Amino acid sequence: MTHMTLSHPKGDFDNSRAVWRSAPGDSHGSRVEVAFVDDLIGLRNGAEPDSPILVFTQSEWDAFVAGAKDGEFDV
């Protein structure tokens, strides 16, 4: 799955153009990675790069980031 375009109802996520980034300082081997390709955002398990990719639109991503900043996901 590493070098392909993923057809998705929200648009085509071109994984071959994705530059995956994870949070700095992650040394535990399990991490979430994010990539911005055109107007879509991909999210995957960085410890398993061939795992499924979740695809978000910019407005969905913005809502998620705002929720995280507001503490909506704190447990």
PDB file of N, CA and C in Angstrom:
ATOM      1  N   MET A   1       0.814  -1.189   0.000  1.00  0.00           N
ATOM      2  CA  MET A   1       0.000   0.000   0.000  1.00  0.00           C
ATOM      3  C   MET A   1       0.862   1.258   0.000  1.00  0.00           C
ATOM      4  N   THR A   2       2.132   1.148   0.142  1.00  0.00           N
ATOM      5  CA  THR A   2       3.004   2.294   0.341  1.00  0.00           C
ATOM      6  C   THR A   2       2.987   3.289  -0.812  1.00  0.00           C
ATOM      7  N   HIS A   3       2.956   2.834  -2.062  1.00  0.00           N
ATOM      8  CA  HIS A   3       3.047   3.754  -3.190  1.00  0.00           C
ATOM      9  C   HIS A   3       1.837   3.614  -4.099  1.00  0.00           C
ATOM     10  N   MET A   4       0.713   4.155  -3.663  1.00  0.00           N
ATOM     11  CA  MET A   4      -0.469   4.074  -4.489  1.00  0.00           C
ATOM     12  C   MET A   4      -1.438   5.181  -4.132  1.00  0.00           C
ATOM     13  N   THR A   5      -2.371   5.399  -5.038  1.00  0.00           N
ATOM     14  CA  THR A   5      -3.429   6.357  -4.780  1.00  0.00           C
ATOM     15  C   THR A   5      -4.614   5.604  -4.206  1.00  0.00           C
ATOM     16  N   LEU A   6      -5.103   6.063  -3.079  1.00  0.00           N
ATOM     17  CA  LEU A   6      -6.237   5.435  -2.425  1.00  0.00           C
ATOM     18  C   LEU A   6      -7.508   6.158  -2.831  1.00  0.00           C
ATOM     19  N   SER A   7      -8.394   5.458  -3.520  1.00  0.00           N
ATOM     20  CA  SER A   7      -9.677   6.054  -3.863  1.00  0.00           C
ATOM     21  C   SER A   7     -10.507   6.144  -2.599  1.00  0.00           C
ATOM     22  N   HIS A   8     -11.087   7.278  -2.391  1.00  0.00           N
ATOM     23  CA  HIS A   8     -11.836   7.527  -1.185  1.00  0.00           C
ATOM     24  C   HIS A   8     -13.020   8.425  -1.545  1.00  0.00           C
ATOM     25  N   PRO A   9     -14.155   8.265  -0.887  1.00  0.00           N
ATOM     26  CA  PRO A   9     -15.308   9.132  -1.190  1.00  0.00           C
ATOM     27  C   PRO A   9     -14.994  10.626  -1.069  1.00  0.00           C
ATOM     28  N   LYS A  10     -14.005  10.961  -0.264  1.00  0.00           N
ATOM     29  CA  LYS A  10     -13.637  12.368  -0.076  1.00  0.00           C
ATOM     30  C   LYS A  10     -12.668  12.861  -1.135  1.00  0.00           C
ATOM     31  N   GLY A  11     -12.137  11.955  -1.936  1.00  0.00           N
ATOM     32  CA  GLY A  11     -11.151  12.298  -2.956  1.00  0.00           C
ATOM     33  C   GLY A  11     -10.069  11.251  -2.994  1.00  0.00           C
ATOM     34  N   ASP A  12      -9.132  11.406  -3.882  1.00  0.00           N
ATOM     35  CA  ASP A  12      -8.042  10.452  -4.022  1.00  0.00           C
ATOM     36  C   ASP A  12      -6.841  10.923  -3.201  1.00  0.00           C
ATOM     37  N   PHE A  13      -6.407  10.079  -2.270  1.00  0.00           N
ATOM     38  CA  PHE A  13      -5.243  10.376  -1.438  1.00  0.00           C
ATOM     39  C   PHE A  13      -4.045   9.699  -2.082  1.00  0.00           C
ATOM     40  N   ASP A  14      -3.126  10.496  -2.616  1.00  0.00           N
ATOM     41  CA  ASP A  14      -1.950   9.969  -3.322  1.00  0.00           C
ATOM     42  C   ASP A  14      -0.851   9.668  -2.315  1.00  0.00           C
ATOM     43  N   ASN A  15      -0.812   8.427  -1.864  1.00  0.00           N
ATOM     44  CA  ASN A  15       0.151   8.013  -0.850  1.00  0.00           C
ATOM     45  C   ASN A  15       1.592   8.105  -1.343  1.00  0.00           C
ATOM     46  N   SER A  16       1.801   8.038  -2.647  1.00  0.00           N
ATOM     47  CA  SER A  16       3.165   8.140  -3.174  1.00  0.00           C
ATOM     48  C   SER A  16       3.737   9.541  -2.986  1.00  0.00           C
ATOM     49  N   ARG A  17       2.882  10.522  -2.783  1.00  0.00           N
ATOM     50  CA  ARG A  17       3.331  11.899  -2.559  1.00  0.00           C
ATOM     51  C   ARG A  17       3.292  12.299  -1.092  1.00  0.00           C
ATOM     52  N   ALA A  18       2.860  11.384  -0.248  1.00  0.00           N
ATOM     53  CA  ALA A  18       2.726  11.694   1.177  1.00  0.00           C
ATOM     54  C   ALA A  18       4.095  11.762   1.854  1.00  0.00           C
ATOM     55  N   VAL A  19       4.273  12.791   2.657  1.00  0.00           N
ATOM     56  CA  VAL A  19       5.450  12.918   3.521  1.00  0.00           C
ATOM     57  C   VAL A  19       4.925  12.760   4.937  1.00  0.00           C
ATOM     58  N   TRP A  20       5.147  11.585   5.494  1.00  0.00           N
ATOM     59  CA  TRP A  20       4.591  11.249   6.802  1.00  0.00           C
ATOM     60  C   TRP A  20       5.416  11.868   7.914  1.00  0.00           C
ATOM     61  N   ARG A  21       4.723  12.485   8.882  1.00  0.00           N
ATOM     62  CA  ARG A  21       5.374  13.122  10.023  1.00  0.00           C
ATOM     63  C   ARG A  21       4.740  12.615  11.311  1.00  0.00           C
ATOM     64  N   SER A  22       5.573  12.489  12.327  1.00  0.00           N
ATOM     65  CA  SER A  22       5.071  12.116  13.651  1.00  0.00           C
ATOM     66  C   SER A  22       5.523  13.167  14.650  1.00  0.00           C
ATOM     67  N   ALA A  23       4.970  13.096  15.840  1.00  0.00           N
ATOM     68  CA  ALA A  23       5.318  14.063  16.871  1.00  0.00           C
ATOM     69  C   ALA A  23       6.783  13.925  17.245  1.00  0.00           C
ATOM     70  N   PRO A  24       7.485  15.031  17.492  1.00  0.00           N
ATOM     71  CA  PRO A  24       8.887  14.950  17.902  1.00  0.00           C
ATOM     72  C   PRO A  24       9.029  14.277  19.256  1.00  0.00           C
ATOM     73  N   GLY A  25      10.126  13.571  19.430  1.00  0.00           N
ATOM     74  CA  GLY A  25      10.425  12.952  20.708  1.00  0.00           C
ATOM     75  C   GLY A  25       9.806  11.588  20.904  1.00  0.00           C
ATOM     76  N   ASP A  26       9.125  11.068  19.890  1.00  0.00           N
ATOM     77  CA  ASP A  26       8.508   9.750  20.017  1.00  0.00           C
ATOM     78  C   ASP A  26       9.584   8.688  19.885  1.00  0.00           C
ATOM     79  N   SER A  27       9.775   7.924  20.948  1.00  0.00           N
ATOM     80  CA  SER A  27      10.815   6.895  20.905  1.00  0.00           C
ATOM     81  C   SER A  27      10.282   5.522  21.313  1.00  0.00           C
ATOM     82  N   HIS A  28       8.961   5.384  21.406  1.00  0.00           N
ATOM     83  CA  HIS A  28       8.381   4.132  21.877  1.00  0.00           C
ATOM     84  C   HIS A  28       8.008   3.181  20.744  1.00  0.00           C
ATOM     85  N   GLY A  29       8.169   3.588  19.506  1.00  0.00           N
ATOM     86  CA  GLY A  29       7.878   2.706  18.385  1.00  0.00           C
ATOM     87  C   GLY A  29       6.436   2.723  17.933  1.00  0.00           C
ATOM     88  N   SER A  30       5.514   3.126  18.778  1.00  0.00           N
ATOM     89  CA  SER A  30       4.120   3.246  18.352  1.00  0.00           C
ATOM     90  C   SER A  30       3.801   4.726  18.266  1.00  0.00           C
ATOM     91  N   ARG A  31       3.393   5.136  17.103  1.00  0.00           N
ATOM     92  CA  ARG A  31       3.141   6.562  16.919  1.00  0.00           C
ATOM     93  C   ARG A  31       2.100   6.769  15.834  1.00  0.00           C
ATOM     94  N   VAL A  32       1.451   7.881  15.899  1.00  0.00           N
ATOM     95  CA  VAL A  32       0.520   8.287  14.857  1.00  0.00           C
ATOM     96  C   VAL A  32       1.282   9.183  13.902  1.00  0.00           C
ATOM     97  N   GLU A  33       1.100   8.959  12.609  1.00  0.00           N
ATOM     98  CA  GLU A  33       1.740   9.800  11.605  1.00  0.00           C
ATOM     99  C   GLU A  33       0.668  10.496  10.781  1.00  0.00           C
ATOM    100  N   VAL A  34       0.984  11.697  10.331  1.00  0.00           N
ATOM    101  CA  VAL A  34       0.056  12.489   9.540  1.00  0.00           C
ATOM    102  C   VAL A  34       0.762  12.964   8.278  1.00  0.00           C
ATOM    103  N   ALA A  35       0.004  13.047   7.182  1.00  0.00           N
ATOM    104  CA  ALA A  35       0.540  13.560   5.917  1.00  0.00           C
ATOM    105  C   ALA A  35      -0.517  14.428   5.258  1.00  0.00           C
ATOM    106  N   PHE A  36      -0.086  15.544   4.690  1.00  0.00           N
ATOM    107  CA  PHE A  36      -0.966  16.468   3.986  1.00  0.00           C
ATOM    108  C   PHE A  36      -0.677  16.352   2.496  1.00  0.00           C
ATOM    109  N   VAL A  37      -1.679  15.939   1.717  1.00  0.00           N
ATOM    110  CA  VAL A  37      -1.530  15.785   0.265  1.00  0.00           C
ATOM    111  C   VAL A  37      -2.686  16.519  -0.388  1.00  0.00           C
ATOM    112  N   ASP A  38      -2.362  17.564  -1.127  1.00  0.00           N
ATOM    113  CA  ASP A  38      -3.374  18.413  -1.761  1.00  0.00           C
ATOM    114  C   ASP A  38      -4.341  18.899  -0.679  1.00  0.00           C
ATOM    115  N   ASP A  39      -5.632  18.639  -0.837  1.00  0.00           N
ATOM    116  CA  ASP A  39      -6.591  19.123   0.156  1.00  0.00           C
ATOM    117  C   ASP A  39      -7.082  18.016   1.090  1.00  0.00           C
ATOM    118  N   LEU A  40      -6.324  16.922   1.184  1.00  0.00           N
ATOM    119  CA  LEU A  40      -6.682  15.818   2.075  1.00  0.00           C
ATOM    120  C   LEU A  40      -5.578  15.570   3.098  1.00  0.00           C
ATOM    121  N   ILE A  41      -5.975  15.032   4.229  1.00  0.00           N
ATOM    122  CA  ILE A  41      -5.042  14.717   5.298  1.00  0.00           C
ATOM    123  C   ILE A  41      -5.154  13.222   5.593  1.00  0.00           C
ATOM    124  N   GLY A  42      -4.006  12.540   5.629  1.00  0.00           N
ATOM    125  CA  GLY A  42      -3.979  11.122   5.943  1.00  0.00           C
ATOM    126  C   GLY A  42      -3.416  10.905   7.332  1.00  0.00           C
ATOM    127  N   LEU A  43      -3.933   9.899   8.008  1.00  0.00           N
ATOM    128  CA  LEU A  43      -3.494   9.551   9.352  1.00  0.00           C
ATOM    129  C   LEU A  43      -3.279   8.045   9.377  1.00  0.00           C
ATOM    130  N   ARG A  44      -2.135   7.598   9.912  1.00  0.00           N
ATOM    131  CA  ARG A  44      -1.852   6.160   9.949  1.00  0.00           C
ATOM    132  C   ARG A  44      -1.057   5.802  11.195  1.00  0.00           C
ATOM    133  N   ASN A  45      -0.943   4.498  11.438  1.00  0.00           N
ATOM    134  CA  ASN A  45      -0.134   3.960  12.521  1.00  0.00           C
ATOM    135  C   ASN A  45       1.305   3.897  12.021  1.00  0.00           C
ATOM    136  N   GLY A  46       2.167   4.739  12.528  1.00  0.00           N
ATOM    137  CA  GLY A  46       3.548   4.802  12.072  1.00  0.00           C
ATOM    138  C   GLY A  46       4.359   3.562  12.396  1.00  0.00           C
ATOM    139  N   ALA A  47       3.946   2.814  13.413  1.00  0.00           N
ATOM    140  CA  ALA A  47       4.652   1.584  13.750  1.00  0.00           C
ATOM    141  C   ALA A  47       4.373   0.492  12.722  1.00  0.00           C
ATOM    142  N   GLU A  48       3.273   0.649  11.973  1.00  0.00           N
ATOM    143  CA  GLU A  48       2.905  -0.279  10.909  1.00  0.00           C
ATOM    144  C   GLU A  48       2.550   0.535   9.666  1.00  0.00           C
ATOM    145  N   PRO A  49       3.542   0.989   8.905  1.00  0.00           N
ATOM    146  CA  PRO A  49       3.303   1.895   7.780  1.00  0.00           C
ATOM    147  C   PRO A  49       2.355   1.361   6.708  1.00  0.00           C
ATOM    148  N   ASP A  50       2.172   0.050   6.626  1.00  0.00           N
ATOM    149  CA  ASP A  50       1.248  -0.504   5.646  1.00  0.00           C
ATOM    150  C   ASP A  50      -0.158  -0.679   6.210  1.00  0.00           C
ATOM    151  N   SER A  51      -0.388  -0.145   7.399  1.00  0.00           N
ATOM    152  CA  SER A  51      -1.719  -0.220   8.003  1.00  0.00           C
ATOM    153  C   SER A  51      -2.676   0.694   7.239  1.00  0.00           C
ATOM    154  N   PRO A  52      -3.979   0.536   7.448  1.00  0.00           N
ATOM    155  CA  PRO A  52      -4.945   1.400   6.757  1.00  0.00           C
ATOM    156  C   PRO A  52      -4.697   2.882   7.059  1.00  0.00           C
ATOM    157  N   ILE A  53      -5.045   3.713   6.103  1.00  0.00           N
ATOM    158  CA  ILE A  53      -4.898   5.164   6.231  1.00  0.00           C
ATOM    159  C   ILE A  53      -6.278   5.775   6.389  1.00  0.00           C
ATOM    160  N   LEU A  54      -6.459   6.570   7.424  1.00  0.00           N
ATOM    161  CA  LEU A  54      -7.694   7.321   7.597  1.00  0.00           C
ATOM    162  C   LEU A  54      -7.542   8.616   6.822  1.00  0.00           C
ATOM    163  N   VAL A  55      -8.563   9.005   6.067  1.00  0.00           N
ATOM    164  CA  VAL A  55      -8.495  10.196   5.228  1.00  0.00           C
ATOM    165  C   VAL A  55      -9.503  11.222   5.733  1.00  0.00           C
ATOM    166  N   PHE A  56      -9.039  12.463   5.868  1.00  0.00           N
ATOM    167  CA  PHE A  56      -9.871  13.554   6.365  1.00  0.00           C
ATOM    168  C   PHE A  56      -9.840  14.724   5.391  1.00  0.00           C
ATOM    169  N   THR A  57     -10.938  15.469   5.329  1.00  0.00           N
ATOM    170  CA  THR A  57     -10.950  16.726   4.595  1.00  0.00           C
ATOM    171  C   THR A  57     -10.334  17.792   5.506  1.00  0.00           C
ATOM    172  N   GLN A  58     -10.039  18.946   4.954  1.00  0.00           N
ATOM    173  CA  GLN A  58      -9.461  20.025   5.760  1.00  0.00           C
ATOM    174  C   GLN A  58     -10.420  20.451   6.863  1.00  0.00           C
ATOM    175  N   SER A  59     -11.714  20.546   6.568  1.00  0.00           N
ATOM    176  CA  SER A  59     -12.665  20.972   7.596  1.00  0.00           C
ATOM    177  C   SER A  59     -12.793  19.931   8.705  1.00  0.00           C
ATOM    178  N   GLU A  60     -12.734  18.653   8.368  1.00  0.00           N
ATOM    179  CA  GLU A  60     -12.756  17.606   9.396  1.00  0.00           C
ATOM    180  C   GLU A  60     -11.509  17.683  10.265  1.00  0.00           C
ATOM    181  N   TRP A  61     -10.363  17.888   9.633  1.00  0.00           N
ATOM    182  CA  TRP A  61      -9.099  17.991  10.374  1.00  0.00           C
ATOM    183  C   TRP A  61      -9.122  19.200  11.297  1.00  0.00           C
ATOM    184  N   ASP A  62      -9.588  20.329  10.784  1.00  0.00           N
ATOM    185  CA  ASP A  62      -9.667  21.540  11.600  1.00  0.00           C
ATOM    186  C   ASP A  62     -10.559  21.326  12.822  1.00  0.00           C
ATOM    187  N   ALA A  63     -11.689  20.631  12.644  1.00  0.00           N
ATOM    188  CA  ALA A  63     -12.587  20.345  13.760  1.00  0.00           C
ATOM    189  C   ALA A  63     -11.911  19.434  14.783  1.00  0.00           C
ATOM    190  N   PHE A  64     -11.163  18.440  14.311  1.00  0.00           N
ATOM    191  CA  PHE A  64     -10.442  17.539  15.207  1.00  0.00           C
ATOM    192  C   PHE A  64      -9.386  18.301  16.016  1.00  0.00           C
ATOM    193  N   VAL A  65      -8.587  19.119  15.342  1.00  0.00           N
ATOM    194  CA  VAL A  65      -7.529  19.876  16.022  1.00  0.00           C
ATOM    195  C   VAL A  65      -8.139  20.837  17.042  1.00  0.00           C
ATOM    196  N   ALA A  66      -9.229  21.513  16.670  1.00  0.00           N
ATOM    197  CA  ALA A  66      -9.889  22.431  17.604  1.00  0.00           C
ATOM    198  C   ALA A  66     -10.408  21.671  18.823  1.00  0.00           C
ATOM    199  N   GLY A  67     -10.986  20.492  18.601  1.00  0.00           N
ATOM    200  CA  GLY A  67     -11.472  19.679  19.708  1.00  0.00           C
ATOM    201  C   GLY A  67     -10.353  19.234  20.627  1.00  0.00           C
ATOM    202  N   ALA A  68      -9.213  18.851  20.032  1.00  0.00           N
ATOM    203  CA  ALA A  68      -8.062  18.431  20.843  1.00  0.00           C
ATOM    204  C   ALA A  68      -7.547  19.597  21.681  1.00  0.00           C
ATOM    205  N   LYS A  69      -7.478  20.774  21.088  1.00  0.00           N
ATOM    206  CA  LYS A  69      -7.024  21.955  21.835  1.00  0.00           C
ATOM    207  C   LYS A  69      -7.968  22.327  22.956  1.00  0.00           C
ATOM    208  N   ASP A  70      -9.280  22.081  22.739  1.00  0.00           N
ATOM    209  CA  ASP A  70     -10.282  22.395  23.747  1.00  0.00           C
ATOM    210  C   ASP A  70     -10.427  21.324  24.816  1.00  0.00           C
ATOM    211  N   GLY A  71      -9.690  20.212  24.683  1.00  0.00           N
ATOM    212  CA  GLY A  71      -9.734  19.157  25.675  1.00  0.00           C
ATOM    213  C   GLY A  71     -10.887  18.190  25.518  1.00  0.00           C
ATOM    214  N   GLU A  72     -11.542  18.169  24.350  1.00  0.00           N
ATOM    215  CA  GLU A  72     -12.675  17.288  24.130  1.00  0.00           C
ATOM    216  C   GLU A  72     -12.324  15.809  24.247  1.00  0.00           C
ATOM    217  N   PHE A  73     -11.059  15.468  24.024  1.00  0.00           N
ATOM    218  CA  PHE A  73     -10.660  14.069  23.990  1.00  0.00           C
ATOM    219  C   PHE A  73      -9.887  13.636  25.232  1.00  0.00           C
ATOM    220  N   ASP A  74      -9.800  14.510  26.222  1.00  0.00           N
ATOM    221  CA  ASP A  74      -9.094  14.166  27.452  1.00  0.00           C
ATOM    222  C   ASP A  74      -9.864  13.087  28.197  1.00  0.00           C
ATOM    223  N   VAL A  75      -9.117  12.139  28.738  1.00  0.00           N
ATOM    224  CA  VAL A  75      -9.765  11.067  29.525  1.00  0.00           C
ATOM    225  C   VAL A  75      -9.335  11.116  30.955  1.00  0.00           C
TER     226      VAL A  75
END
